[in-house]
C-alpha atoms as a printed R data frame, in Angstrom:
    type eleno elety resid chain resno       x       y       z
1   ATOM     1    CA   MET     A     1 -10.522  -5.503 -10.709
2   ATOM     2    CA   LEU     A     2  -8.215  -8.200 -12.052
3   ATOM     3    CA   LEU     A     3  -5.890  -7.474  -9.123
4   ATOM     4    CA   ILE     A     4  -8.822  -7.781  -6.712
5   ATOM     5    CA   ILE     A     5  -9.933 -11.117  -8.212
6   ATOM     6    CA   ALA     A     6  -6.353 -12.409  -7.935
7   ATOM     7    CA   HIS     A     7  -6.348 -11.318  -4.295
8   ATOM     8    CA   HIS     A     8  -9.580 -13.227  -3.615
9   ATOM     9    CA   TYR     A     9  -8.257 -16.249  -5.524
10  ATOM    10    CA   SER     A    10  -5.370 -16.307  -3.047
11  ATOM    11    CA   VAL     A    11  -6.927 -15.403   0.305
12  ATOM    12    CA   HIS     A    12 -10.210 -17.307  -0.101
13  ATOM    13    CA   GLY     A    13  -8.925 -20.349  -1.948
14  ATOM    14    CA   PHE     A    14  -5.833 -21.452  -0.064
15  ATOM    15    CA   ASN     A    15  -4.775 -22.344   3.447
16  ATOM    16    CA   ILE     A    16  -1.058 -21.678   3.947
17  ATOM    17    CA   SER     A    17   0.568 -22.634   7.237
18  ATOM    18    CA   GLY     A    18   3.356 -20.046   7.107
19  ATOM    19    CA   THR     A    19   6.077 -22.579   7.919
20  ATOM    20    CA   ASN     A    20   8.287 -24.363   5.378
21  ATOM    21    CA   ILE     A    21   7.047 -22.133   2.565
22  ATOM    22    CA   THR     A    22   7.229 -23.741  -0.885
23  ATOM    23    CA   LEU     A    23   7.569 -21.947  -4.227
24  ATOM    24    CA   ASN     A    24   3.862 -22.503  -4.938
25  ATOM    25    CA   GLU     A    25   2.880 -21.063  -1.572
26  ATOM    26    CA   LEU     A    26   5.052 -18.034  -2.308
27  ATOM    27    CA   ILE     A    27   3.252 -17.594  -5.643
28  ATOM    28    CA   VAL     A    28  -0.108 -17.699  -3.842
29  ATOM    29    CA   GLN     A    29   1.109 -15.058  -1.392
30  ATOM    30    CA   LEU     A    30   2.285 -12.813  -4.224
31  ATOM    31    CA   LEU     A    31  -1.054 -13.126  -6.035
32  ATOM    32    CA   SER     A    32  -2.729 -11.570  -3.002
33  ATOM    33    CA   LEU     A    33  -0.676  -8.366  -3.084
34  ATOM    34    CA   GLY     A    34  -2.690  -6.440  -5.668
35  ATOM    35    CA   GLY     A    35  -6.135  -6.549  -4.067
36  ATOM    36    CA   LYS     A    36  -5.794  -3.583  -1.750
37  ATOM    37    CA   LEU     A    37  -3.835  -1.736  -4.438
38  ATOM    38    CA   GLY     A    38  -6.962  -2.030  -6.589
39  ATOM    39    CA   VAL     A    39  -9.213  -0.836  -3.752
40  ATOM    40    CA   ASN     A    40  -7.018   2.222  -3.140
41  ATOM    41    CA   CYS     A    41  -7.081   3.110  -6.826
42  ATOM    42    CA   PHE     A    42 -10.894   2.862  -6.946
43  ATOM    43    CA   ILE     A    43 -11.222   5.365  -4.098
44  ATOM    44    CA   LEU     A    44  -8.560   7.669  -5.526
45  ATOM    45    CA   ILE     A    45 -10.567   7.689  -8.765
46  ATOM    46    CA   THR     A    46 -13.737   8.470  -6.794
47  ATOM    47    CA   GLY     A    47 -12.127  11.417  -4.996
48  ATOM    48    CA   TYR     A    48 -10.517  12.680  -8.212
49  ATOM    49    CA   PHE     A    49 -13.848  12.932 -10.020
50  ATOM    50    CA   MET     A    50 -16.297  13.528  -7.148
51  ATOM    51    CA   VAL     A    51 -14.441  16.556  -5.768
52  ATOM    52    CA   SER     A    52 -15.670  18.496  -8.815
53  ATOM    53    CA   SER     A    53 -19.025  16.740  -9.156
54  ATOM    54    CA   LYS     A    54 -22.416  17.007  -7.512
55  ATOM    55    CA   PHE     A    55 -24.043  14.363  -5.343
56  ATOM    56    CA   LYS     A    56 -26.660  12.463  -7.364
57  ATOM    57    CA   VAL     A    57 -29.455  10.545  -5.673
58  ATOM    58    CA   LYS     A    58 -29.911   8.513  -8.863
59  ATOM    59    CA   LYS     A    59 -26.305   7.312  -8.762
60  ATOM    60    CA   LEU     A    60 -26.630   6.332  -5.097
61  ATOM    61    CA   ALA     A    61 -29.883   4.517  -5.902
62  ATOM    62    CA   LYS     A    62 -28.152   2.604  -8.715
63  ATOM    63    CA   ILE     A    63 -25.350   1.484  -6.404
64  ATOM    64    CA   ILE     A    64 -27.750   0.330  -3.669
65  ATOM    65    CA   PHE     A    65 -30.073  -1.327  -6.199
66  ATOM    66    CA   GLU     A    66 -27.176  -3.233  -7.758
67  ATOM    67    CA   VAL     A    67 -26.006  -4.512  -4.371
68  ATOM    68    CA   PHE     A    68 -29.581  -5.479  -3.443
69  ATOM    69    CA   THR     A    69 -30.193  -7.206  -6.797
70  ATOM    70    CA   TYR     A    70 -27.171  -9.490  -6.572
71  ATOM    71    CA   SER     A    71 -27.742 -10.144  -2.871
72  ATOM    72    CA   ILE     A    72 -31.310 -11.363  -3.552
73  ATOM    73    CA   ILE     A    73 -30.677 -13.285  -6.795
74  ATOM    74    CA   ILE     A    74 -27.609 -15.123  -5.492
75  ATOM    75    CA   PHE     A    75 -29.374 -15.970  -2.227
76  ATOM    76    CA   LEU     A    76 -32.392 -17.405  -4.070
77  ATOM    77    CA   ILE     A    77 -30.192 -19.476  -6.398
78  ATOM    78    CA   PHE     A    78 -28.226 -20.978  -3.525
79  ATOM    79    CA   CYS     A    79 -31.406 -21.688  -1.542
80  ATOM    80    CA   LEU     A    80 -32.802 -23.572  -4.527
81  ATOM    81    CA   ILE     A    81 -29.573 -25.554  -4.827
82  ATOM    82    CA   ASP     A    82 -29.407 -26.293  -1.106
83  ATOM    83    CA   ASN     A    83 -32.250 -25.266   1.219
84  ATOM    84    CA   THR     A    84 -29.917 -25.370   4.229
85  ATOM    85    CA   ASN     A    85 -28.678 -21.978   3.032
86  ATOM    86    CA   PHE     A    86 -32.003 -20.515   4.090
87  ATOM    87    CA   SER     A    87 -32.555 -19.037   7.517
88  ATOM    88    CA   ILE     A    88 -34.388 -15.990   8.818
89  ATOM    89    CA   LYS     A    89 -31.083 -14.381   9.738
90  ATOM    90    CA   ASN     A    90 -29.646 -14.981   6.255
91  ATOM    91    CA   LEU     A    91 -32.852 -13.650   4.700
92  ATOM    92    CA   ILE     A    92 -32.711 -10.421   6.721
93  ATOM    93    CA   HIS     A    93 -29.026  -9.930   5.888
94  ATOM    94    CA   THR     A    94 -29.848 -10.564   2.231
95  ATOM    95    CA   LEU     A    95 -32.659  -8.006   2.167
96  ATOM    96    CA   PHE     A    96 -30.461  -5.364   3.807
97  ATOM    97    CA   PRO     A    97 -26.958  -6.086   2.454
98  ATOM    98    CA   ILE     A    98 -25.661  -2.534   2.970
99  ATOM    99    CA   ILE     A    99 -26.796  -2.295   6.600
100 ATOM   100    CA   PHE     A   100 -25.439  -5.714   7.536
101 ATOM   101    CA   THR     A   101 -22.177  -5.251   5.584
102 ATOM   102    CA   LYS     A   102 -22.626  -8.241   3.320
103 ATOM   103    CA   TYR     A   103 -19.949  -6.634   1.177
104 ATOM   104    CA   TRP     A   104 -17.531  -4.555   3.250
105 ATOM   105    CA   PHE     A   105 -16.465  -2.465   0.251
106 ATOM   106    CA   ALA     A   106 -20.026  -1.729  -0.882
107 ATOM   107    CA   THR     A   107 -21.157  -0.638   2.585
108 ATOM   108    CA   THR     A   108 -18.130   1.608   3.101
109 ATOM   109    CA   TYR     A   109 -18.402   3.051  -0.408
110 ATOM   110    CA   VAL     A   110 -22.093   3.916   0.016
111 ATOM   111    CA   ILE     A   111 -21.346   5.725   3.285
112 ATOM   112    CA   LEU     A   112 -18.447   7.556   1.622
113 ATOM   113    CA   TYR     A   113 -20.698   8.614  -1.257
114 ATOM   114    CA   ILE     A   114 -23.352   9.903   1.161
115 ATOM   115    CA   PHE     A   115 -20.681  11.896   3.005
116 ATOM   116    CA   SER     A   116 -19.059  13.182  -0.213
117 ATOM   117    CA   PRO     A   117 -21.022  16.489  -0.404
118 ATOM   118    CA   TYR     A   118 -19.897  17.354   3.133
119 ATOM   119    CA   ILE     A   119 -16.315  16.300   2.428
120 ATOM   120    CA   ASN     A   120 -16.384  18.545  -0.653
121 ATOM   121    CA   LYS     A   121 -17.674  21.468   1.430
122 ATOM   122    CA   LEU     A   122 -14.777  20.932   3.828
123 ATOM   123    CA   ILE     A   123 -12.346  20.926   0.900
124 ATOM   124    CA   LYS     A   124 -13.783  24.196  -0.425
125 ATOM   125    CA   VAL     A   125 -13.218  26.066   2.843
126 ATOM   126    CA   LEU     A   126  -9.631  24.819   3.156
127 ATOM   127    CA   ASP     A   127  -6.810  26.611   1.399
128 ATOM   128    CA   LYS     A   128  -4.105  24.573  -0.327
129 ATOM   129    CA   ARG     A   129  -1.757  24.624   2.687
130 ATOM   130    CA   ASN     A   130  -4.354  23.463   5.220
131 ATOM   131    CA   TYR     A   131  -5.704  20.866   2.784
132 ATOM   132    CA   ARG     A   132  -2.188  19.446   2.486
133 ATOM   133    CA   ILE     A   133  -1.716  19.487   6.282
134 ATOM   134    CA   LEU     A   134  -5.012  17.618   6.731
135 ATOM   135    CA   ILE     A   135  -3.921  14.898   4.297
136 ATOM   136    CA   LEU     A   136  -0.465  14.565   5.867
137 ATOM   137    CA   THR     A   137  -2.036  14.297   9.327
138 ATOM   138    CA   LEU     A   138  -4.426  11.579   8.200
139 ATOM   139    CA   VAL     A   139  -1.632   9.688   6.429
140 ATOM   140    CA   LEU     A   140   0.516   9.906   9.552
141 ATOM   141    CA   ILE     A   141  -2.279   8.608  11.792
142 ATOM   142    CA   PHE     A   142  -3.783   5.949   9.533
143 ATOM   143    CA   SER     A   143  -0.771   4.848   7.452
144 ATOM   144    CA   ILE     A   144   2.710   5.707   8.716
145 ATOM   145    CA   ILE     A   145   2.144   4.929  12.414
146 ATOM   146    CA   PRO     A   146   0.306   1.627  11.724
147 ATOM   147    CA   THR     A   147   3.119   0.653   9.327
148 ATOM   148    CA   LEU     A   148   5.925   1.339  11.786
149 ATOM   149    CA   THR     A   149   4.312   0.036  14.956
150 ATOM   150    CA   THR     A   150   1.700  -2.445  16.078
151 ATOM   151    CA   VAL     A   151   0.478   0.153  18.589
152 ATOM   152    CA   ALA     A   152  -1.606   2.059  16.054
153 ATOM   153    CA   PRO     A   153  -4.503   4.536  16.382
154 ATOM   154    CA   GLU     A   154  -8.045   3.270  15.919
155 ATOM   155    CA   PHE     A   155  -8.509   2.411  12.239
156 ATOM   156    CA   SER     A   156 -11.604   1.907  10.114
157 ATOM   157    CA   ASN     A   157 -12.260   1.285   6.442
158 ATOM   158    CA   LEU     A   158 -14.357   4.464   6.272
159 ATOM   159    CA   ALA     A   159 -11.575   6.611   7.762
160 ATOM   160    CA   TRP     A   160  -9.166   5.239   5.177
161 ATOM   161    CA   PHE     A   161 -11.636   5.745   2.314
162 ATOM   162    CA   ILE     A   162 -12.068   9.384   3.357
163 ATOM   163    CA   THR     A   163  -8.281   9.768   3.435
164 ATOM   164    CA   MET     A   164  -7.919   8.332  -0.080
165 ATOM   165    CA   TYR     A   165 -10.847  10.449  -1.306
166 ATOM   166    CA   LEU     A   166  -9.138  13.584  -0.010
167 ATOM   167    CA   ILE     A   167  -5.873  12.615  -1.704
168 ATOM   168    CA   GLY     A   168  -7.659  11.990  -5.012
169 ATOM   169    CA   GLY     A   169  -9.393  15.352  -4.699
170 ATOM   170    CA   TYR     A   170  -6.108  17.120  -3.952
171 ATOM   171    CA   ILE     A   171  -4.474  15.635  -7.063
172 ATOM   172    CA   ARG     A   172  -7.403  16.964  -9.134
173 ATOM   173    CA   LEU     A   173  -7.446  20.457  -7.624
174 ATOM   174    CA   TYR     A   174  -3.709  20.999  -7.169
175 ATOM   175    CA   PRO     A   175  -1.781  19.068  -9.845
176 ATOM   176    CA   ILE     A   176   1.883  18.551  -8.981
177 ATOM   177    CA   LYS     A   177   3.992  19.050 -12.110
178 ATOM   178    CA   SER     A   178   6.846  16.912 -10.792
179 ATOM   179    CA   MET     A   179   4.407  13.986 -10.566
180 ATOM   180    CA   GLU     A   180   2.961  14.238 -14.060
181 ATOM   181    CA   ASN     A   181   5.625  12.229 -15.888
182 ATOM   182    CA   VAL     A   182   3.996   8.961 -16.952
183 ATOM   183    CA   LYS     A   183   7.247   7.020 -17.375
184 ATOM   184    CA   LYS     A   184   8.592   8.066 -13.972
185 ATOM   185    CA   ASN     A   185   5.299   7.226 -12.258
186 ATOM   186    CA   ALA     A   186   5.184   3.834 -13.980
187 ATOM   187    CA   LEU     A   187   8.775   3.156 -12.915
188 ATOM   188    CA   TRP     A   188   7.974   4.113  -9.308
189 ATOM   189    CA   THR     A   189   4.925   1.823  -9.383
190 ATOM   190    CA   ILE     A   190   7.100  -1.106 -10.461
191 ATOM   191    CA   ILE     A   191   9.907  -0.339  -7.996
192 ATOM   192    CA   ILE     A   192   7.609   0.021  -4.960
193 ATOM   193    CA   PHE     A   193   5.600  -3.071  -5.878
194 ATOM   194    CA   LEU     A   194   8.822  -5.080  -6.288
195 ATOM   195    CA   LEU     A   195   9.925  -3.898  -2.830
196 ATOM   196    CA   ILE     A   196   6.639  -5.207  -1.407
197 ATOM   197    CA   VAL     A   197   7.266  -8.497  -3.231
198 ATOM   198    CA   LEU     A   198  10.794  -8.662  -1.764
199 ATOM   199    CA   SER     A   199   9.360  -8.049   1.721
200 ATOM   200    CA   VAL     A   200   7.183 -11.156   1.310
201 ATOM   201    CA   ILE     A   201  10.194 -13.260   0.282
202 ATOM   202    CA   LEU     A   202  12.320 -11.826   3.112
203 ATOM   203    CA   PHE     A   203   9.667 -12.438   5.781
204 ATOM   204    CA   ASP     A   204   9.141 -15.962   4.443
205 ATOM   205    CA   ILE     A   205  12.871 -16.651   4.893
206 ATOM   206    CA   LEU     A   206  12.974 -15.047   8.336
207 ATOM   207    CA   GLY     A   207   9.886 -17.028   9.332
208 ATOM   208    CA   GLN     A   208  11.870 -20.246   8.902
209 ATOM   209    CA   VAL     A   209  14.286 -19.214  11.667
210 ATOM   210    CA   ASN     A   210  12.146 -16.988  13.874
211 ATOM   211    CA   SER     A   211   8.477 -17.625  14.683
212 ATOM   212    CA   PHE     A   212   7.903 -13.865  15.090
213 ATOM   213    CA   PHE     A   213   7.815 -13.478  11.300
214 ATOM   214    CA   VAL     A   214   5.390 -16.373  10.716
215 ATOM   215    CA   SER     A   215   2.047 -15.015   9.404
216 ATOM   216    CA   LYS     A   216   3.654 -11.600   8.773
217 ATOM   217    CA   GLU     A   217   4.751 -12.443   5.227
218 ATOM   218    CA   VAL     A   218   2.151 -10.153   3.647
219 ATOM   219    CA   TYR     A   219   2.427  -7.410   6.272
220 ATOM   220    CA   PHE     A   220   2.670  -4.642   3.657
221 ATOM   221    CA   ARG     A   221  -0.334  -5.951   1.721
222 ATOM   222    CA   ASP     A   222  -2.948  -3.991   3.691
223 ATOM   223    CA   MET     A   223  -4.414  -0.963   1.934
224 ATOM   224    CA   ASN     A   224  -3.239   1.501   4.605
225 ATOM   225    CA   LYS     A   225   0.361   0.302   4.833
226 ATOM   226    CA   PHE     A   226   2.644   3.116   3.675
227 ATOM   227    CA   PRO     A   227   4.398   1.216   0.830
228 ATOM   228    CA   MET     A   228   0.992   0.166  -0.518
229 ATOM   229    CA   LEU     A   229  -0.218   3.761  -0.304
230 ATOM   230    CA   LEU     A   230   2.818   4.977  -2.273
231 ATOM   231    CA   CYS     A   231   2.382   2.224  -4.858
232 ATOM   232    CA   SER     A   232  -1.318   3.093  -5.249
233 ATOM   233    CA   LEU     A   233  -0.518   6.774  -5.747
234 ATOM   234    CA   ALA     A   234   2.185   6.017  -8.322
235 ATOM   235    CA   MET     A   235  -0.126   3.671 -10.230
236 ATOM   236    CA   PHE     A   236  -3.021   6.147 -10.145
237 ATOM   237    CA   LEU     A   237  -0.808   9.006 -11.325
238 ATOM   238    CA   THR     A   238   0.542   6.833 -14.143
239 ATOM   239    CA   PHE     A   239  -2.890   6.180 -15.622
240 ATOM   240    CA   SER     A   240  -4.352   9.611 -14.809
241 ATOM   241    CA   LYS     A   241  -1.817  11.209 -17.154
242 ATOM   242    CA   LEU     A   242  -2.120   8.708 -19.984
243 ATOM   243    CA   SER     A   243  -3.737  10.128 -23.110
244 ATOM   244    CA   ILE     A   244  -6.471   7.605 -23.887
245 ATOM   245    CA   LYS     A   245  -9.233   8.524 -26.327
246 ATOM   246    CA   ASN     A   246 -12.831   7.897 -25.400
247 ATOM   247    CA   ASN     A   247 -13.624   4.255 -26.170
248 ATOM   248    CA   LYS     A   248 -17.168   2.909 -25.820
249 ATOM   249    CA   HIS     A   249 -15.930  -0.666 -25.430
250 ATOM   250    CA   ILE     A   250 -13.679   0.261 -22.497
251 ATOM   251    CA   ASN     A   251 -16.526   2.273 -20.974
252 ATOM   252    CA   ASN     A   252 -19.024  -0.582 -21.360
253 ATOM   253    CA   ILE     A   253 -16.626  -2.992 -19.638
254 ATOM   254    CA   ALA     A   254 -15.905  -0.409 -16.939
255 ATOM   255    CA   LEU     A   255 -19.635  -0.189 -16.154
256 ATOM   256    CA   THR     A   256 -19.594  -3.829 -15.081
257 ATOM   257    CA   MET     A   257 -16.631  -3.706 -12.675
258 ATOM   258    CA   PHE     A   258 -18.702  -3.148  -9.530
259 ATOM   259    CA   GLY     A   259 -20.957  -5.998 -10.633
260 ATOM   260    CA   VAL     A   260 -17.914  -8.255 -11.129
261 ATOM   261    CA   TYR     A   261 -17.030  -7.623  -7.488
262 ATOM   262    CA   LEU     A   262 -20.588  -8.176  -6.210
263 ATOM   263    CA   ILE     A   263 -20.927 -11.478  -8.055
264 ATOM   264    CA   HIS     A   264 -17.630 -13.206  -7.374
265 ATOM   265    CA   ASP     A   265 -17.136 -12.008  -3.793
266 ATOM   266    CA   ASN     A   266 -20.636 -12.714  -2.540
267 ATOM   267    CA   PRO     A   267 -20.151 -14.837   0.631
268 ATOM   268    CA   LEU     A   268 -22.120 -17.721  -0.890
269 ATOM   269    CA   VAL     A   269 -20.409 -17.551  -4.285
270 ATOM   270    CA   ARG     A   270 -16.964 -17.092  -2.743
271 ATOM   271    CA   ASN     A   271 -16.799 -20.549  -1.149
272 ATOM   272    CA   ALA     A   272 -18.426 -22.295  -4.091
273 ATOM   273    CA   LEU     A   273 -16.109 -20.589  -6.553
274 ATOM   274    CA   TRP     A   274 -12.673 -21.093  -5.038
275 ATOM   275    CA   ILE     A   275 -13.281 -24.257  -3.002
276 ATOM   276    CA   ASN     A   276 -15.854 -26.304  -4.952
277 ATOM   277    CA   ILE     A   277 -15.537 -25.171  -8.576
278 ATOM   278    CA   PHE     A   278 -11.861 -24.299  -9.032
279 ATOM   279    CA   LYS     A   279 -10.670 -26.404  -6.064
280 ATOM   280    CA   ASN     A   280  -7.735 -24.061  -5.413
281 ATOM   281    CA   GLN     A   281  -6.242 -25.961  -2.495
282 ATOM   282    CA   GLU     A   282  -5.731 -29.048  -4.650
283 ATOM   283    CA   TYR     A   283  -3.228 -27.083  -6.758
284 ATOM   284    CA   ILE     A   284  -1.036 -25.892  -3.886
285 ATOM   285    CA   ASN     A   285   1.591 -28.513  -4.768
286 ATOM   286    CA   SER     A   286   0.832 -28.735  -8.474
287 ATOM   287    CA   LYS     A   287   3.146 -27.713 -11.300
288 ATOM   288    CA   PHE     A   288   0.030 -26.321 -13.001
289 ATOM   289    CA   LEU     A   289  -0.669 -23.743 -10.271
290 ATOM   290    CA   ILE     A   290   0.205 -20.696 -12.415
291 ATOM   291    CA   LEU     A   291  -1.885 -21.972 -15.326
292 ATOM   292    CA   HIS     A   292  -4.748 -22.694 -12.913
293 ATOM   293    CA   ALA     A   293  -4.493 -19.191 -11.432
294 ATOM   294    CA   ILE     A   294  -4.521 -17.464 -14.831
295 ATOM   295    CA   THR     A   295  -7.446 -19.587 -16.047
296 ATOM   296    CA   ALA     A   296  -9.512 -19.122 -12.892
297 ATOM   297    CA   ILE     A   297  -8.926 -15.358 -12.575
298 ATOM   298    CA   LEU     A   298  -9.606 -14.589 -16.249
299 ATOM   299    CA   SER     A   299 -12.644 -16.915 -16.335
300 ATOM   300    CA   VAL     A   300 -14.209 -15.202 -13.327
301 ATOM   301    CA   PHE     A   301 -13.435 -11.775 -14.803
302 ATOM   302    CA   VAL     A   302 -14.983 -12.503 -18.215
303 ATOM   303    CA   VAL     A   303 -18.023 -14.484 -17.014
304 ATOM   304    CA   CYS     A   304 -18.907 -11.846 -14.411
305 ATOM   305    CA   ILE     A   305 -18.588  -9.081 -17.016
306 ATOM   306    CA   VAL     A   306 -21.074 -10.925 -19.256
307 ATOM   307    CA   ILE     A   307 -23.499 -11.544 -16.377
308 ATOM   308    CA   ASP     A   308 -23.452  -7.920 -15.246
309 ATOM   309    CA   TYR     A   309 -23.760  -6.555 -18.751
310 ATOM   310    CA   ILE     A   310 -26.899  -8.682 -19.207
311 ATOM   311    CA   ARG     A   311 -28.231  -7.304 -15.873
312 ATOM   312    CA   ILE     A   312 -27.620  -3.751 -17.044
313 ATOM   313    CA   ILE     A   313 -29.443  -4.355 -20.352
314 ATOM   314    CA   ILE     A   314 -32.496  -6.288 -19.109
315 ATOM   315    CA   ILE     A   315 -32.949  -4.892 -15.600
316 ATOM   316    CA   GLU     A   316 -31.122  -1.663 -14.788
317 ATOM   317    CA   LYS     A   317 -31.621   0.377 -17.971
318 ATOM   318    CA   PRO     A   318 -35.363  -0.393 -18.414
319 ATOM   319    CA   LEU     A   319 -36.063   0.132 -14.711
320 ATOM   320    CA   PHE     A   320 -34.278   3.458 -14.385
321 ATOM   321    CA   LYS     A   321 -35.692   4.626 -17.717
322 ATOM   322    CA   LEU     A   322 -39.162   3.983 -16.292
323 ATOM   323    CA   ILE     A   323 -38.212   5.725 -13.046
324 ATOM   324    CA   ASP     A   324 -36.978   8.740 -15.018
325 ATOM   325    CA   LYS     A   325 -40.351   8.993 -16.763
326 ATOM   326    CA   LYS     A   326 -42.293   8.669 -13.516
327 ATOM   327    CA   GLU     A   327 -39.912  11.068 -11.800
328 ATOM   328    CA   ASP     A   328 -40.866  13.838 -14.216
329 ATOM   329    CA   LYS     A   329 -44.571  13.220 -13.582
330 ATOM   330    CA   ILE     A   330 -44.035  13.169  -9.818
331 ATOM   331    CA   LYS     A   331 -42.140  16.463  -9.991
332 ATOM   332    CA   ILE     A   332 -44.991  18.058 -11.966
333 ATOM   333    CA   ILE     A   333 -47.591  16.826  -9.463
334 ATOM   334    CA   PHE     A   334 -45.601  18.045  -6.486
335 ATOM   335    CA   SER     A   335 -44.889  21.383  -8.120
336 ATOM   336    CA   LYS     A   336 -48.665  21.897  -8.577
337 ATOM   337    CA   ILE     A   337 -49.517  20.777  -5.053
338 ATOM   338    CA   PHE     A   338 -46.890  22.905  -3.342
339 ATOM   339    CA   LYS     A   339 -46.907  25.843  -5.742
340 ATOM   340    CA   ILE     A   340 -46.844  29.115  -3.833
341 ATOM   341    CA   LYS     A   341 -48.499  32.022  -5.542
342 ATOM   342    CA   GLN     A   342 -46.486  35.187  -5.563
343 ATOM   343    CA   PRO     A   343 -48.204  38.086  -3.821
344 ATOM   344    CA   GLN     A   344 -49.583  40.678  -6.206
345 ATOM   345    CA   THR     A   345 -47.851  44.023  -6.282
346 ATOM   346    CA   GLN     A   346 -50.004  47.043  -5.710
């Protein structure tokens, strides 16, 4: 999530021309590289655990409710601050944030979660060889070809999420011993990420002499680009094999990560945060840019964690506790209404 916040700090807070790149502009470009790495890891984690788990309506309801809650609360706050933010269109989009893709990640993730039982059924009927062929085919279509050529097959966030889900599931079901060395995986993560960093520097230099490379400096930043895929896999494998004891503090912070995303990357918050509050663009030529970046990213991370933890305590837990109680009563009522008497044996 820190990588994702750094990405948003860069892409939503600065306007870089692409010509006559300065050191500060290079730093801003480099800060954007981890966002899609973070997204890939989130979906790999989902596939890794969901492939052996059951679909839960309650979990889906919690995800949708969380998206809806922040969509409504943030909209109301910004309407109170400035009533020009209100319109019927904005209201409708606010009431149905998943349908109208207010958050691209949330919408795609919800669809992926709904599809997960069917993806798992597909996985169960595939043997190891065909499962591997399916993944390689998807990677070829959605990663390798788009990386090597601009003439790429039709791509969608959902298709890529399914691909990453399948890869995460494969790692869980068919562990590869040669990929279980933490130190080697960590080293590969660093090497591949440094190569992506070098590509940015190289394209920046080439852009000064050839206009073709202008605006292509972060070409390998996209989540489906092959180097980013490899880096994501190496990073995921590194942490998946670390021996970390259960820690309630880590788990409590982890619970808030989706909320951190929903708060800071809300379309209304996004502009206010990076343009009006932190005034990113004003630091593009400042010697304090790195300090500003660290302060802004960590501040957003910590404040959003606190906000979401408060939401969980005062809204989510009491509400779903009440729903759990009512759910039991509803089940009892329905079981009585629709109870079918067994025919008596003679």
